[in-house]
mmCIF file of C-alpha atoms in Angstrom:
data_model
loop_
_atom_site.group_PDB
_atom_site.id
_atom_site.type_symbol
_atom_site.label_atom_id
_atom_site.label_comp_id
_atom_site.label_asym_id
_atom_site.label_seq_id
_atom_site.Cartn_x
_atom_site.Cartn_y
_atom_site.Cartn_z
ATOM 1 C CA MET A 1 -97.028 -86.894 -0.714
ATOM 2 C CA LEU A 2 -93.475 -87.625 0.536
ATOM 3 C CA SER A 3 -92.646 -90.487 3.127
ATOM 4 C CA LEU A 4 -92.412 -90.572 6.670
ATOM 5 C CA SER A 5 -88.535 -91.377 5.995
ATOM 6 C CA ARG A 6 -88.340 -89.294 3.259
ATOM 7 C CA ARG A 7 -89.527 -86.733 5.159
ATOM 8 C CA ILE A 8 -86.795 -87.138 7.918
ATOM 9 C CA PHE A 9 -84.360 -88.049 5.987
ATOM 10 C CA LEU A 10 -84.644 -84.407 4.826
ATOM 11 C CA ALA A 11 -85.378 -82.583 7.527
ATOM 12 C CA SER A 12 -81.574 -83.502 9.353
ATOM 13 C CA ALA A 13 -80.111 -82.778 5.653
ATOM 14 C CA THR A 14 -81.718 -78.994 6.434
ATOM 15 C CA ALA A 15 -80.629 -79.017 9.703
ATOM 16 C CA ALA A 16 -77.221 -80.289 8.897
ATOM 17 C CA ALA A 17 -76.995 -77.618 5.990
ATOM 18 C CA ALA A 18 -78.390 -74.951 8.626
ATOM 19 C CA ALA A 19 -75.399 -76.425 11.133
ATOM 20 C CA PHE A 20 -72.999 -76.084 8.774
ATOM 21 C CA SER A 21 -73.819 -73.373 7.961
ATOM 22 C CA LEU A 22 -73.896 -71.600 11.796
ATOM 23 C CA GLY A 23 -70.615 -73.267 11.967
ATOM 24 C CA ALA A 24 -68.553 -71.222 9.128
ATOM 25 C CA SER A 25 -70.133 -68.073 9.780
ATOM 26 C CA ALA A 26 -68.826 -68.827 13.556
ATOM 27 C CA GLN A 27 -65.459 -69.295 12.410
ATOM 28 C CA ALA A 28 -64.997 -66.824 10.574
ATOM 29 C CA GLN A 29 -66.023 -64.081 12.689
ATOM 30 C CA ASP A 30 -63.603 -65.956 15.476
ATOM 31 C CA LYS A 31 -61.383 -64.729 12.963
ATOM 32 C CA PRO A 32 -58.991 -61.708 14.736
ATOM 33 C CA GLN A 33 -60.822 -58.580 12.623
ATOM 34 C CA ILE A 34 -57.708 -56.330 11.766
ATOM 35 C CA GLU A 35 -58.400 -52.743 9.186
ATOM 36 C CA PHE A 36 -55.524 -52.137 8.263
ATOM 37 C CA LEU A 37 -54.577 -48.418 6.397
ATOM 38 C CA TYR A 38 -53.372 -48.445 2.605
ATOM 39 C CA SER A 39 -51.813 -46.211 0.846
ATOM 40 C CA PRO A 40 -52.405 -47.218 -3.654
ATOM 41 C CA PHE A 41 -48.639 -47.710 -4.508
ATOM 42 C CA ALA A 42 -46.323 -51.056 -5.091
ATOM 43 C CA ASP A 43 -45.064 -50.368 -1.657
ATOM 44 C CA TYR A 44 -47.615 -52.049 -0.064
ATOM 45 C CA ALA A 45 -48.014 -54.603 -2.386
ATOM 46 C CA PRO A 46 -46.899 -57.674 -0.133
ATOM 47 C CA PHE A 47 -50.317 -56.434 1.643
ATOM 48 C CA PHE A 48 -52.583 -56.741 -1.094
ATOM 49 C CA LEU A 49 -50.993 -60.562 -1.850
ATOM 50 C CA ALA A 50 -51.644 -61.325 1.487
ATOM 51 C CA LYS A 51 -55.111 -60.611 1.311
ATOM 52 C CA GLU A 52 -55.257 -61.704 -2.160
ATOM 53 C CA LEU A 53 -53.946 -65.612 -2.184
ATOM 54 C CA GLY A 54 -54.973 -66.403 1.185
ATOM 55 C CA TYR A 55 -51.931 -65.253 3.454
ATOM 56 C CA PHE A 56 -53.409 -63.731 5.851
ATOM 57 C CA ASP A 57 -56.569 -66.407 6.027
ATOM 58 C CA GLU A 58 -53.740 -68.782 6.539
ATOM 59 C CA PHE A 59 -52.752 -67.703 9.824
ATOM 60 C CA GLY A 60 -55.871 -67.386 10.796
ATOM 61 C CA LEU A 61 -56.897 -63.509 10.652
ATOM 62 C CA ASP A 62 -59.841 -61.478 8.860
ATOM 63 C CA VAL A 63 -57.965 -58.525 7.424
ATOM 64 C CA THR A 64 -60.022 -55.843 5.868
ATOM 65 C CA LEU A 65 -57.541 -53.203 4.040
ATOM 66 C CA ALA A 66 -58.351 -49.343 3.437
ATOM 67 C CA PRO A 67 -56.928 -46.893 1.586
ATOM 68 C CA LYS A 68 -55.902 -43.064 3.524
ATOM 69 C CA SER A 69 -54.471 -40.206 2.745
ATOM 70 C CA GLY A 70 -50.710 -39.933 4.586
ATOM 71 C CA THR A 71 -48.481 -40.749 6.999
ATOM 72 C CA ALA A 72 -49.972 -38.140 9.320
ATOM 73 C CA GLU A 73 -53.468 -39.734 9.265
ATOM 74 C CA THR A 74 -52.053 -43.295 9.576
ATOM 75 C CA ILE A 75 -50.385 -41.924 12.874
ATOM 76 C CA GLN A 76 -53.693 -40.099 13.973
ATOM 77 C CA MET A 77 -55.780 -42.993 13.319
ATOM 78 C CA LEU A 78 -53.630 -45.251 14.822
ATOM 79 C CA ALA A 79 -53.124 -42.856 18.236
ATOM 80 C CA SER A 80 -56.098 -42.682 18.679
ATOM 81 C CA GLY A 81 -57.223 -46.066 18.086
ATOM 82 C CA ASN A 82 -59.834 -45.499 15.401
ATOM 83 C CA SER A 83 -57.486 -47.710 12.860
ATOM 84 C CA ILE A 84 -55.744 -50.958 14.213
ATOM 85 C CA ALA A 85 -52.505 -51.247 12.195
ATOM 86 C CA GLY A 86 -50.755 -48.888 8.972
ATOM 87 C CA ALA A 87 -47.934 -48.460 7.155
ATOM 88 C CA ALA A 88 -46.297 -44.849 6.881
ATOM 89 C CA THR A 89 -43.118 -42.913 5.547
ATOM 90 C CA TRP A 90 -40.693 -41.507 8.130
ATOM 91 C CA GLY A 91 -40.432 -38.021 8.230
ATOM 92 C CA ALA A 92 -40.117 -34.693 10.282
ATOM 93 C CA GLY A 93 -44.112 -35.607 12.045
ATOM 94 C CA LEU A 94 -43.583 -38.967 11.934
ATOM 95 C CA PHE A 95 -40.495 -37.957 14.104
ATOM 96 C CA ASN A 96 -42.296 -35.595 16.018
ATOM 97 C CA SER A 97 -44.979 -37.121 16.947
ATOM 98 C CA ILE A 98 -42.953 -40.175 18.508
ATOM 99 C CA ARG A 99 -41.179 -37.900 20.995
ATOM 100 C CA GLN A 100 -44.259 -36.367 21.607
ATOM 101 C CA GLY A 101 -45.690 -39.641 22.771
ATOM 102 C CA ALA A 102 -47.835 -41.491 19.922
ATOM 103 C CA THR A 103 -49.562 -44.014 20.961
ATOM 104 C CA VAL A 104 -47.985 -46.351 17.413
ATOM 105 C CA THR A 105 -45.659 -49.423 18.345
ATOM 106 C CA ILE A 106 -43.560 -50.031 15.052
ATOM 107 C CA VAL A 107 -42.220 -53.529 14.259
ATOM 108 C CA ALA A 108 -41.357 -53.541 10.569
ATOM 109 C CA THR A 109 -40.165 -52.432 7.062
ATOM 110 C CA LEU A 110 -42.113 -50.688 5.150
ATOM 111 C CA ALA A 111 -40.175 -50.433 2.269
ATOM 112 C CA ARG A 112 -36.307 -49.355 1.295
ATOM 113 C CA MET A 113 -34.803 -47.907 -1.950
ATOM 114 C CA PRO A 114 -33.144 -50.740 -3.814
ATOM 115 C CA ASP A 115 -28.895 -50.633 -4.429
ATOM 116 C CA THR A 116 -29.250 -50.748 -7.902
ATOM 117 C CA VAL A 117 -30.230 -48.606 -10.871
ATOM 118 C CA PRO A 118 -32.537 -47.149 -12.502
ATOM 119 C CA SER A 119 -33.987 -46.326 -9.057
ATOM 120 C CA PRO A 120 -37.964 -46.085 -8.458
ATOM 121 C CA SER A 121 -37.469 -42.556 -7.577
ATOM 122 C CA PRO A 122 -35.728 -40.709 -9.589
ATOM 123 C CA PHE A 123 -34.406 -37.517 -9.533
ATOM 124 C CA MET A 124 -35.420 -36.267 -13.003
ATOM 125 C CA VAL A 125 -35.145 -33.437 -15.370
ATOM 126 C CA SER A 126 -37.244 -31.860 -17.479
ATOM 127 C CA GLU A 127 -36.566 -32.359 -21.076
ATOM 128 C CA LYS A 128 -37.096 -28.849 -22.057
ATOM 129 C CA ALA A 129 -34.366 -28.097 -19.194
ATOM 130 C CA TRP A 130 -32.059 -30.533 -21.222
ATOM 131 C CA GLN A 131 -33.038 -28.825 -24.499
ATOM 132 C CA ASP A 132 -31.588 -25.876 -22.829
ATOM 133 C CA GLY A 133 -28.174 -27.345 -22.057
ATOM 134 C CA ILE A 134 -29.235 -28.312 -18.166
ATOM 135 C CA ARG A 135 -27.225 -31.298 -18.514
ATOM 136 C CA LYS A 136 -25.704 -32.023 -14.751
ATOM 137 C CA VAL A 137 -27.120 -31.163 -11.227
ATOM 138 C CA GLU A 138 -24.449 -28.016 -10.798
ATOM 139 C CA ASP A 139 -26.880 -26.626 -13.614
ATOM 140 C CA LEU A 140 -30.011 -26.454 -11.493
ATOM 141 C CA LYS A 141 -28.400 -23.363 -8.924
ATOM 142 C CA GLY A 142 -31.002 -21.078 -8.667
ATOM 143 C CA LYS A 143 -33.261 -22.866 -10.858
ATOM 144 C CA ARG A 144 -37.132 -24.322 -9.698
ATOM 145 C CA VAL A 145 -37.187 -27.976 -8.796
ATOM 146 C CA GLY A 146 -40.038 -29.859 -7.705
ATOM 147 C CA ILE A 147 -40.564 -31.209 -3.871
ATOM 148 C CA PRO A 148 -43.420 -33.265 -3.356
ATOM 149 C CA GLY A 149 -44.116 -31.572 0.355
ATOM 150 C CA PRO A 150 -41.808 -30.243 3.048
ATOM 151 C CA GLY A 151 -41.461 -32.600 6.527
ATOM 152 C CA GLY A 152 -40.967 -36.118 4.327
ATOM 153 C CA PHE A 153 -38.983 -38.483 2.054
ATOM 154 C CA GLY A 154 -39.245 -36.756 -0.999
ATOM 155 C CA LEU A 155 -37.348 -33.215 0.182
ATOM 156 C CA TYR A 156 -34.907 -35.384 1.941
ATOM 157 C CA SER A 157 -34.081 -36.833 -1.230
ATOM 158 C CA VAL A 158 -33.914 -34.088 -3.107
ATOM 159 C CA ALA A 159 -31.737 -32.878 -0.873
ATOM 160 C CA LYS A 160 -29.720 -36.076 -1.349
ATOM 161 C CA ALA A 161 -29.733 -35.642 -5.216
ATOM 162 C CA LEU A 162 -28.723 -31.972 -4.939
ATOM 163 C CA GLU A 163 -25.674 -33.102 -2.631
ATOM 164 C CA LYS A 164 -24.084 -35.143 -5.927
ATOM 165 C CA GLY A 165 -23.477 -31.635 -7.861
ATOM 166 C CA GLY A 166 -22.973 -29.491 -4.453
ATOM 167 C CA LEU A 167 -26.121 -27.715 -4.273
ATOM 168 C CA THR A 168 -28.156 -27.674 -1.210
ATOM 169 C CA LEU A 169 -32.154 -26.735 -0.769
ATOM 170 C CA ASP A 170 -31.190 -23.126 -0.334
ATOM 171 C CA ASP A 171 -29.301 -22.918 -3.684
ATOM 172 C CA ILE A 172 -32.710 -24.191 -5.285
ATOM 173 C CA GLU A 173 -36.347 -22.790 -6.174
ATOM 174 C CA ALA A 174 -38.547 -25.255 -4.244
ATOM 175 C CA ILE A 175 -41.960 -25.985 -5.712
ATOM 176 C CA TYR A 176 -44.258 -28.094 -3.802
ATOM 177 C CA LEU A 177 -46.362 -30.005 -5.705
ATOM 178 C CA PRO A 178 -47.923 -33.402 -6.149
ATOM 179 C CA PRO A 179 -45.787 -36.676 -8.160
ATOM 180 C CA PRO A 180 -48.644 -36.901 -10.560
ATOM 181 C CA ALA A 181 -48.668 -32.854 -11.363
ATOM 182 C CA THR A 182 -45.138 -33.129 -12.298
ATOM 183 C CA ALA A 183 -45.922 -34.211 -16.145
ATOM 184 C CA ALA A 184 -47.749 -30.170 -16.613
ATOM 185 C CA ALA A 185 -45.350 -28.122 -14.934
ATOM 186 C CA PHE A 186 -42.022 -30.118 -17.075
ATOM 187 C CA ALA A 187 -43.996 -29.467 -20.019
ATOM 188 C CA ASN A 188 -44.991 -26.005 -19.450
ATOM 189 C CA GLY A 189 -41.870 -25.118 -18.138
ATOM 190 C CA GLY A 190 -42.830 -24.422 -14.680
ATOM 191 C CA LEU A 191 -40.262 -26.825 -13.777
ATOM 192 C CA ASP A 192 -36.585 -27.782 -14.418
ATOM 193 C CA ALA A 193 -36.257 -30.736 -12.589
ATOM 194 C CA GLY A 194 -38.180 -32.482 -9.502
ATOM 195 C CA TRP A 195 -38.280 -35.314 -7.190
ATOM 196 C CA SER A 196 -39.567 -38.840 -9.269
ATOM 197 C CA ILE A 197 -41.538 -42.012 -7.934
ATOM 198 C CA GLU A 198 -42.913 -45.373 -10.079
ATOM 199 C CA PRO A 199 -45.162 -44.961 -11.996
ATOM 200 C CA PHE A 200 -44.950 -41.138 -12.329
ATOM 201 C CA ALA A 201 -41.235 -41.629 -13.530
ATOM 202 C CA LEU A 202 -41.762 -44.348 -15.947
ATOM 203 C CA GLN A 203 -44.829 -42.109 -17.554
ATOM 204 C CA LEU A 204 -42.206 -38.968 -17.949
ATOM 205 C CA GLU A 205 -39.979 -40.812 -20.010
ATOM 206 C CA LYS A 206 -42.187 -42.327 -22.322
ATOM 207 C CA GLU A 207 -44.055 -38.912 -22.838
ATOM 208 C CA GLY A 208 -41.077 -37.602 -23.421
ATOM 209 C CA LEU A 209 -41.410 -34.806 -20.950
ATOM 210 C CA GLY A 210 -38.597 -35.771 -18.511
ATOM 211 C CA ARG A 211 -34.978 -37.786 -17.897
ATOM 212 C CA ARG A 212 -33.533 -39.388 -15.179
ATOM 213 C CA LEU A 213 -30.469 -36.798 -14.164
ATOM 214 C CA VAL A 214 -29.704 -38.555 -10.497
ATOM 215 C CA GLU A 215 -30.334 -42.171 -9.341
ATOM 216 C CA ASP A 216 -27.440 -43.421 -6.895
ATOM 217 C CA HIS A 217 -28.880 -40.556 -4.160
ATOM 218 C CA THR A 218 -30.771 -42.385 -1.665
ATOM 219 C CA PHE A 219 -29.783 -46.062 -1.894
ATOM 220 C CA GLY A 220 -30.663 -48.416 0.969
ATOM 221 C CA THR A 221 -32.977 -45.219 2.682
ATOM 222 C CA GLU A 222 -36.079 -46.474 4.628
ATOM 223 C CA LEU A 223 -38.953 -45.541 3.091
ATOM 224 C CA GLY A 224 -40.940 -46.301 6.186
ATOM 225 C CA PHE A 225 -42.474 -48.909 8.544
ATOM 226 C CA LEU A 226 -44.723 -51.571 9.769
ATOM 227 C CA ALA A 227 -47.247 -49.747 12.569
ATOM 228 C CA PHE A 228 -49.726 -51.035 15.039
ATOM 229 C CA ASN A 229 -51.861 -48.597 18.390
ATOM 230 C CA ASN A 230 -49.999 -49.681 20.666
ATOM 231 C CA GLU A 231 -52.598 -50.579 22.989
ATOM 232 C CA TYR A 232 -53.427 -53.585 20.489
ATOM 233 C CA ALA A 233 -50.503 -54.693 20.150
ATOM 234 C CA LYS A 234 -49.607 -54.920 24.310
ATOM 235 C CA GLU A 235 -53.219 -57.211 24.643
ATOM 236 C CA ASN A 236 -52.599 -59.011 21.172
ATOM 237 C CA GLU A 237 -49.017 -59.724 20.356
ATOM 238 C CA ASP A 238 -50.064 -63.242 19.184
ATOM 239 C CA VAL A 239 -52.306 -61.323 15.997
ATOM 240 C CA VAL A 240 -49.918 -59.021 15.771
ATOM 241 C CA VAL A 241 -46.806 -61.779 15.161
ATOM 242 C CA ARG A 242 -49.395 -63.811 12.632
ATOM 243 C CA PHE A 243 -49.870 -60.553 10.486
ATOM 244 C CA LEU A 244 -46.559 -59.929 10.268
ATOM 245 C CA ALA A 245 -45.554 -63.256 9.404
ATOM 246 C CA ALA A 246 -48.887 -63.184 6.481
ATOM 247 C CA PHE A 247 -46.736 -60.030 5.319
ATOM 248 C CA LEU A 248 -43.312 -61.217 5.683
ATOM 249 C CA LYS A 249 -44.358 -64.385 3.262
ATOM 250 C CA ALA A 250 -46.014 -62.138 0.548
ATOM 251 C CA ALA A 251 -43.077 -60.050 0.595
ATOM 252 C CA ARG A 252 -40.790 -62.867 -0.159
ATOM 253 C CA LEU A 253 -42.355 -63.942 -2.706
ATOM 254 C CA LEU A 254 -42.138 -60.642 -4.396
ATOM 255 C CA ASP A 255 -38.539 -60.429 -4.282
ATOM 256 C CA ASN A 256 -37.735 -63.608 -5.109
ATOM 257 C CA GLY A 257 -38.966 -63.182 -8.313
ATOM 258 C CA GLY A 258 -42.834 -62.417 -7.974
ATOM 259 C CA TRP A 259 -43.279 -59.054 -9.886
ATOM 260 C CA GLU A 260 -42.370 -61.349 -12.673
ATOM 261 C CA ASP A 261 -45.884 -63.018 -12.494
ATOM 262 C CA GLU A 262 -48.849 -62.243 -14.273
ATOM 263 C CA LYS A 263 -51.515 -63.244 -10.848
ATOM 264 C CA ILE A 264 -48.900 -61.333 -9.078
ATOM 265 C CA LEU A 265 -48.764 -57.386 -11.395
ATOM 266 C CA ASP A 266 -52.353 -58.551 -12.309
ATOM 267 C CA ILE A 267 -53.566 -58.294 -7.418
ATOM 268 C CA VAL A 268 -50.882 -55.005 -7.617
ATOM 269 C CA ALA A 269 -52.508 -53.480 -11.517
ATOM 270 C CA GLU A 270 -56.463 -54.049 -9.774
ATOM 271 C CA TYR A 271 -54.846 -52.296 -5.821
ATOM 272 C CA THR A 272 -53.110 -49.664 -7.270
ATOM 273 C CA GLY A 273 -54.697 -48.441 -10.886
ATOM 274 C CA THR A 274 -51.890 -48.729 -12.644
ATOM 275 C CA PRO A 275 -52.241 -50.694 -16.366
ATOM 276 C CA LYS A 276 -50.773 -54.214 -16.114
ATOM 277 C CA ASP A 277 -48.000 -53.460 -18.994
ATOM 278 C CA THR A 278 -47.068 -49.940 -16.917
ATOM 279 C CA LEU A 279 -45.940 -52.029 -14.085
ATOM 280 C CA LYS A 280 -44.048 -54.823 -16.327
ATOM 281 C CA GLY A 281 -41.159 -51.472 -17.299
ATOM 282 C CA ILE A 282 -41.021 -49.823 -12.965
ATOM 283 C CA SER A 283 -38.304 -50.388 -10.537
ATOM 284 C CA TYR A 284 -39.435 -51.558 -7.335
ATOM 285 C CA THR A 285 -38.343 -50.878 -3.535
ATOM 286 C CA VAL A 286 -37.199 -53.456 -1.593
ATOM 287 C CA ARG A 287 -37.354 -54.863 1.763
ATOM 288 C CA SER A 288 -35.208 -56.324 4.338
ATOM 289 C CA GLU A 289 -35.714 -60.927 4.187
ATOM 290 C CA ASP A 290 -36.340 -60.937 7.654
ATOM 291 C CA GLY A 291 -38.611 -56.916 8.005
ATOM 292 C CA SER A 292 -35.880 -55.512 9.922
ATOM 293 C CA ILE A 293 -35.628 -51.327 10.043
ATOM 294 C CA ASP A 294 -31.944 -50.126 9.043
ATOM 295 C CA LEU A 295 -32.067 -47.800 12.320
ATOM 296 C CA ALA A 296 -28.649 -45.800 11.346
ATOM 297 C CA SER A 297 -30.650 -44.902 7.565
ATOM 298 C CA VAL A 298 -33.648 -43.813 9.510
ATOM 299 C CA ARG A 299 -31.346 -41.092 12.514
ATOM 300 C CA GLU A 300 -29.588 -39.821 8.693
ATOM 301 C CA GLN A 301 -33.018 -38.504 8.290
ATOM 302 C CA GLU A 302 -33.721 -37.565 12.181
ATOM 303 C CA ASP A 303 -30.494 -35.495 11.360
ATOM 304 C CA PHE A 304 -31.254 -33.959 8.283
ATOM 305 C CA PHE A 305 -34.930 -32.827 9.056
ATOM 306 C CA ARG A 306 -33.206 -30.982 12.682
ATOM 307 C CA SER A 307 -31.066 -29.558 9.889
ATOM 308 C CA GLN A 308 -33.861 -28.211 8.286
ATOM 309 C CA GLY A 309 -35.773 -26.410 11.693
ATOM 310 C CA ALA A 310 -38.694 -29.667 10.854
ATOM 311 C CA LEU A 311 -38.276 -30.758 14.227
ATOM 312 C CA GLU A 312 -39.562 -29.669 18.054
ATOM 313 C CA TYR A 313 -37.195 -31.448 20.115
ATOM 314 C CA GLU A 314 -33.633 -31.735 20.302
ATOM 315 C CA GLY A 315 -31.209 -35.300 20.816
ATOM 316 C CA GLN A 316 -32.810 -38.250 19.285
ATOM 317 C CA ILE A 317 -35.710 -39.370 19.692
ATOM 318 C CA ASP A 318 -36.105 -43.373 21.915
ATOM 319 C CA ILE A 319 -36.868 -45.065 18.887
ATOM 320 C CA ASP A 320 -36.577 -48.580 20.616
ATOM 321 C CA SER A 321 -39.690 -47.074 22.859
ATOM 322 C CA VAL A 322 -41.935 -47.575 19.917
ATOM 323 C CA TYR A 323 -39.941 -50.607 17.672
ATOM 324 C CA ARG A 324 -41.566 -54.422 19.265
ATOM 325 C CA THR A 325 -38.427 -56.699 17.298
ATOM 326 C CA ASP A 326 -39.356 -59.073 19.752
ATOM 327 C CA LEU A 327 -42.438 -59.499 18.043
ATOM 328 C CA LEU A 328 -40.890 -59.463 14.161
ATOM 329 C CA GLU A 329 -38.662 -62.048 15.440
ATOM 330 C CA LYS A 330 -41.525 -64.168 16.324
ATOM 331 C CA ALA A 331 -42.871 -63.873 13.370
ATOM 332 C CA ASN A 332 -39.918 -65.122 11.488
ATOM 333 C CA THR A 333 -40.048 -68.093 13.418
ATOM 334 C CA LEU A 334 -43.207 -68.331 12.610
ATOM 335 C CA LEU A 335 -43.014 -68.382 9.067
ATOM 336 C CA ALA A 336 -40.123 -70.673 9.324
ATOM 337 C CA LYS A 337 -42.083 -73.535 10.872
#
């Protein structure tokens, strides 16, 4: 039988352990909880790292990464308050949503195209078409060209590539299909050329199905942005600032040699489903070091979609009304401490 003093000691130890457990649980519950909507692409790698390397924890946040289908879903979820934060690409639908009063707050860039080649989003020609004599953009007049959709970056990118050969979208037969389907279409002759993005572009090359035709057509183009539900951002500015600080810390790690780190490649491979060996061979999008958005690039895309008749308004949208640069400035200041 245990002595009285021993029983008292064990009881005290048990109580202390329970108190510690409750305290740790309460501490975890005290952290602001954020569900962030993402797509399983390398562009979103900073969020994967911020989660797995503990940067969100470092800034006192409990962040859940939730996959989503696309820009339209993200804006709808954020505007309705069903989700707090997410990232999306610039496009006609987004511009129209902002003009119609979508209640979102844009806080930083997601990614932009680098000013170097190889490009992470090249315009490619099928190997079959290449062998048939299509060696330059001008040769694509009247040919079938793959585009991922009618209102996003893919369409804009193809238009910019065609400009290199003096062509417009009216000069080709547009075939709308997602990047993963390009391989089969190149193989069976269903497409002569098309838009691509990593890792699909590298796979097309490795399988001998396609070649890079244009790579310098979208240098520096803004691809997307980070956004929060508008009401949440107003009521929780400090939380948004800390989220941005964690994102920027991870982004800077990536953009300064991080892609050469095996541990980082393991993390990105897990979230994207892309083999690590493939990640080692692809080109990547980049970000401005301070997370700022090049609004001139955004305006250029807005002008393009207007020329395509895809915008439901005249003039320019008031981006300043939804872009909170003050929060981004505070995040940079926090990160510099």
